[in-house]
XYZ file of C-alpha atoms in Angstrom:
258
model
C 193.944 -135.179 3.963
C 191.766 -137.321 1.497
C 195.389 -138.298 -0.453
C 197.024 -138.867 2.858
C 194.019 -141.543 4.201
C 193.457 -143.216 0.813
C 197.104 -144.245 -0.637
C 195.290 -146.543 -3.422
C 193.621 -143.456 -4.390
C 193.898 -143.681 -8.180
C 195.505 -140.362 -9.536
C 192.273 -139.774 -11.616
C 190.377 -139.668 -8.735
C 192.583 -137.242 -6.329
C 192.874 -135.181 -9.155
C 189.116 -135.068 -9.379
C 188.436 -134.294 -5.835
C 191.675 -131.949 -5.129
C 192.518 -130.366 -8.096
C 195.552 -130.587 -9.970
C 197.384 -127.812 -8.121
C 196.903 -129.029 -4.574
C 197.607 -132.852 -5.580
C 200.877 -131.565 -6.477
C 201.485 -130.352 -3.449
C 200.785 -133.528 -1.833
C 202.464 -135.738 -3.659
C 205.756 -133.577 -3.058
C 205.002 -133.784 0.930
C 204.234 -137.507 0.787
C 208.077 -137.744 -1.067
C 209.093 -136.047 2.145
C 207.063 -137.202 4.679
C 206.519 -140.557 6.110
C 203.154 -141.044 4.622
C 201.189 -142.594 7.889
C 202.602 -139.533 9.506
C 201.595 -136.916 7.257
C 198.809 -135.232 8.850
C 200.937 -134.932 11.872
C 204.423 -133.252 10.229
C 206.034 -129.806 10.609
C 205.731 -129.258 6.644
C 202.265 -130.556 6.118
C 201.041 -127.832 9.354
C 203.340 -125.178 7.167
C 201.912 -125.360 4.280
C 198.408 -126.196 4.843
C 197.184 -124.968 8.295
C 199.435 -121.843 9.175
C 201.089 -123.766 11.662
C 197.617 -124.203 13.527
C 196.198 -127.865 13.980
C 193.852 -126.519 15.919
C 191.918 -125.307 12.710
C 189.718 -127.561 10.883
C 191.343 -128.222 7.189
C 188.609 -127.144 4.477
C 189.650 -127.058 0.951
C 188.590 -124.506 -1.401
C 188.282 -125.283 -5.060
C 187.468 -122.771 -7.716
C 185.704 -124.532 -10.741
C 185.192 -121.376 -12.927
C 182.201 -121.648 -15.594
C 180.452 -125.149 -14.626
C 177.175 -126.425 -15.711
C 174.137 -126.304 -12.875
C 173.804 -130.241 -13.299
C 177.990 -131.333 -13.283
C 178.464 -129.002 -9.764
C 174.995 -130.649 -8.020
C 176.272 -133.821 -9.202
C 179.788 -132.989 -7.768
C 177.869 -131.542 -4.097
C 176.219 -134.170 -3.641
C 179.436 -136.954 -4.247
C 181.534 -134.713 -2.098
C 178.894 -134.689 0.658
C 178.484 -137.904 0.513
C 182.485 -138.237 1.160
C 182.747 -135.754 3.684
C 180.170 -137.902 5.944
C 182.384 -140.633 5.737
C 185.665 -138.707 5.937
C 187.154 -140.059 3.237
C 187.236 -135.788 1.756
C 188.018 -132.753 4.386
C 185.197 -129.933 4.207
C 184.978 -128.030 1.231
C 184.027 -124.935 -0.414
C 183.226 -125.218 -3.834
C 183.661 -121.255 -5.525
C 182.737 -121.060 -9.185
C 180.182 -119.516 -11.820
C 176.972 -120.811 -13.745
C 175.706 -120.374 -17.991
C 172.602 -118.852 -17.923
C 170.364 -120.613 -15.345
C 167.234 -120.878 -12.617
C 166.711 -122.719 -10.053
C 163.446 -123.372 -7.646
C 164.131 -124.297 -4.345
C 161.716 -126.488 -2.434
C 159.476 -123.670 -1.671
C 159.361 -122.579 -5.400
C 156.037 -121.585 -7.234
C 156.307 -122.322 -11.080
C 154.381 -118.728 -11.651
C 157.425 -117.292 -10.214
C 158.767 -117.917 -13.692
C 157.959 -115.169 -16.175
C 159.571 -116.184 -19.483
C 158.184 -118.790 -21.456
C 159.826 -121.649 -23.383
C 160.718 -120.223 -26.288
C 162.034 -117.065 -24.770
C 164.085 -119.606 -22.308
C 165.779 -120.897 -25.373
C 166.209 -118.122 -27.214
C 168.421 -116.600 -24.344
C 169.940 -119.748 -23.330
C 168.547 -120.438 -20.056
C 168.363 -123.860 -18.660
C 165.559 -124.531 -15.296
C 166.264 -126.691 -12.591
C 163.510 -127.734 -9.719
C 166.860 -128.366 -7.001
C 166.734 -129.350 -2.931
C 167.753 -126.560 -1.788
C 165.442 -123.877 0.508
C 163.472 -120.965 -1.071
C 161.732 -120.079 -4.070
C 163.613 -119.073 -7.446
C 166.805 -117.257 -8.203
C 169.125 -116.771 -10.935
C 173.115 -117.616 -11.464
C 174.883 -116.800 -14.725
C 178.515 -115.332 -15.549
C 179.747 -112.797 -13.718
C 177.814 -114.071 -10.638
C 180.087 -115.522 -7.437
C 178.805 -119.096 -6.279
C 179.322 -120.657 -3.407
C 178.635 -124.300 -2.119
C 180.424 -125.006 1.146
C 180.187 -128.938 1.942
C 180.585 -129.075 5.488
C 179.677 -131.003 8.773
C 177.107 -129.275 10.692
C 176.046 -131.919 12.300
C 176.604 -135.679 13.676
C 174.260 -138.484 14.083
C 173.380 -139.924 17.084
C 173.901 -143.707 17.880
C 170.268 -144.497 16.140
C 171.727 -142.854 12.977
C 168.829 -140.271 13.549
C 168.682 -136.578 11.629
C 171.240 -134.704 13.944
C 170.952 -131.385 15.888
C 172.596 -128.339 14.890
C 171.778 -124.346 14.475
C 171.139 -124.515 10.735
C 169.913 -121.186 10.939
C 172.498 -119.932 12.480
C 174.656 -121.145 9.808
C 172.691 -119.175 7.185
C 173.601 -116.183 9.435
C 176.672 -117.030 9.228
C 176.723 -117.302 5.443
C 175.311 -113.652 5.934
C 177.922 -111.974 7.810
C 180.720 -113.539 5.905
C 179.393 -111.985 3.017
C 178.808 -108.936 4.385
C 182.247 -108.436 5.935
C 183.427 -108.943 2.296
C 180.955 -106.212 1.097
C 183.000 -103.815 3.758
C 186.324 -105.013 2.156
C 185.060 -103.390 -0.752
C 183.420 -100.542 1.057
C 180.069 -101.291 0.766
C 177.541 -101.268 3.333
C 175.657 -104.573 3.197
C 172.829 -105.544 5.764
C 169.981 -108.028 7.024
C 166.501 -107.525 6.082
C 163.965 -108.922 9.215
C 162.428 -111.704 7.581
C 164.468 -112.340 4.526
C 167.681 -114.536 4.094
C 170.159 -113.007 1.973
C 171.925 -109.845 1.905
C 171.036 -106.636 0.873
C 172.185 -102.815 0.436
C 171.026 -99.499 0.056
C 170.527 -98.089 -3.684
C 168.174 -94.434 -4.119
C 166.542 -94.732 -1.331
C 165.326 -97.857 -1.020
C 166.685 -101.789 -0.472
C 168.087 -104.268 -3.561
C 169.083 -107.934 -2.855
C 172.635 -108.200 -3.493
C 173.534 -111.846 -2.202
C 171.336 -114.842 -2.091
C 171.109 -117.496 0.286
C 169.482 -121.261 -0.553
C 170.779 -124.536 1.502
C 170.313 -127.923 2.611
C 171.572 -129.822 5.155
C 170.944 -133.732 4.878
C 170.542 -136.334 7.166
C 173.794 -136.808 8.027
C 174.274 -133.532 8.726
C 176.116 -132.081 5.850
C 175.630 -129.209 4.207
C 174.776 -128.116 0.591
C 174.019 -125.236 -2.009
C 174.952 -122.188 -0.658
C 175.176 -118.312 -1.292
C 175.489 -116.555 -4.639
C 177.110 -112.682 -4.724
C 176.187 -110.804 -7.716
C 179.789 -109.305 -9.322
C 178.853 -108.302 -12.397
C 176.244 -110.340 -13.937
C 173.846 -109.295 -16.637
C 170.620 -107.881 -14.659
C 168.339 -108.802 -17.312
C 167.912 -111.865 -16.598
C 166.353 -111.001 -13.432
C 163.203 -109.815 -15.724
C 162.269 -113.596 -16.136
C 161.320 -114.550 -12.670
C 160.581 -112.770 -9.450
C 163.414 -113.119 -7.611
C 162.931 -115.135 -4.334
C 159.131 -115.146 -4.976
C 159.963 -111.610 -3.638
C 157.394 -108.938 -5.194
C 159.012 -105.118 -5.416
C 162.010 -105.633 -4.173
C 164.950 -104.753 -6.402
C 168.198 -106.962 -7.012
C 171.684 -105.624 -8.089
C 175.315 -106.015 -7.965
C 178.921 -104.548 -7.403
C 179.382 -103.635 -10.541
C 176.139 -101.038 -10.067
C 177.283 -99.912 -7.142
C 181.039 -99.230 -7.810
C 182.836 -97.298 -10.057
C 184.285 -100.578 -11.445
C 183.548 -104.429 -10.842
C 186.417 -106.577 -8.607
């Protein structure tokens, strides 16, 4: 879609915003298709959309190990093109070094460690937009940052309407109906965003949720799953500005990580 409406793209720059295996793909439909028509051929609806126009395109790039600062940078240029529809929706998928980050409801006492023990272990601190208090991403961890319209603004180019919180629900139950693909039970704790399961007992955090959604009405941050991160690193905060609740992953709960 974004190759399609912006022939003087420069390569650079599509290869930037697509990646490098679905500009390929483009480039062989525009050699096929009439490029004015693209968004409207046979091949273009077979390859991308199952056949199904109906369905809104969203493309879904996975960025591997990125630093915190280069994938905010990159949210925030790709919302920024998704409100002008010059890029489609899309979900960002990737991992994080070593790294926290307060939301806008964060308390600096939520951080445990202190300077030196932040360097020591490699751990860089970020004070982000996002909702919530403090959580941690590092390898092993599944990111998410879906850029998406939730929203349009109204002929006075005022904030638009929309069930944000009902998106975070959302978030929720998608990742909960991938917990169940796995075979794990996940659920909702009253109260809390994020997702949870049962371990001995009692409840541990297992997926957490942090986003924003601007003025424009697009959406950013996202959800993180833990895989099989190193649960250490929860010892330097409290979690969520949560107090006795526990966090862990798949890899704790099954006999082997996916």
């Amino acid at each position: 879609f974004y190759f399609a409406k912006n022939s003087e793209t420069s390569p650079e720059t599509a290869r930037r915003f697509l990646g490098e295996e679905t500009l390929e793909k483009f480039r062989a439909l525009k050699e096929r298709c009439d490029p004015q028509n693209l968004l409207q051929s046979d091949l273009y609806r077979r390859v991308f959309l199952g056949q199904t126009m109906s369905l809104p395109l969203c493309l879904v790039r996975d960025l591997g190990l990125i630093p915190y600062e280069e994938a905010w940078a990159l949210q925030k240029d790709l919302a920024a093109r998704v409100a002008t529809e010059e890029s489609p929706p899309t979900l960002l998928l990737l991992e994080h070094p070593h790294t926290y980050t307060f939301g806008r409801r964060g308390h600096a006492e939520n951080l445990l460690w202190d300077e030196d023990e932040l360097a020591a272990r490699g751990i860089s601190v970020h004070w982000v937009d996002r909702g919530g208090d403090v959580t941690y991403h590092g390898p092993g961890q599944l990111v998410g940052y879906p850029i998406l319209r939730l929203g349009v603004t109204d002929t006075h180019n005022r904030i638009p309407s929309g069930d944000y919180i009902g998106y975070m629900r959302n978030l929720e139950e998608m990742i909960l109906r991938v917990l169940a693909r796995f075979g794990v039970e996940g659920r909702r704790q009253k109260g809390m965003t994020g997702v949870w399961v049962s371990r001995g007992g009692s409840l541990a955090k297992i997926a957490a949720i942090g986003v924003k959604v601007d003025s424009r009405g697009i959406s950013q941050h996202g959800f993180a799953l833990n895989v099989s991160p190193d649960m250490r690193y929860w010892e330097g905060i409290i979690g969520c500005g949560l107090r006795g609740y526990a966090v862990t992953s798949l890899e704790e709960i099954l006999p082997a990580a996916p």
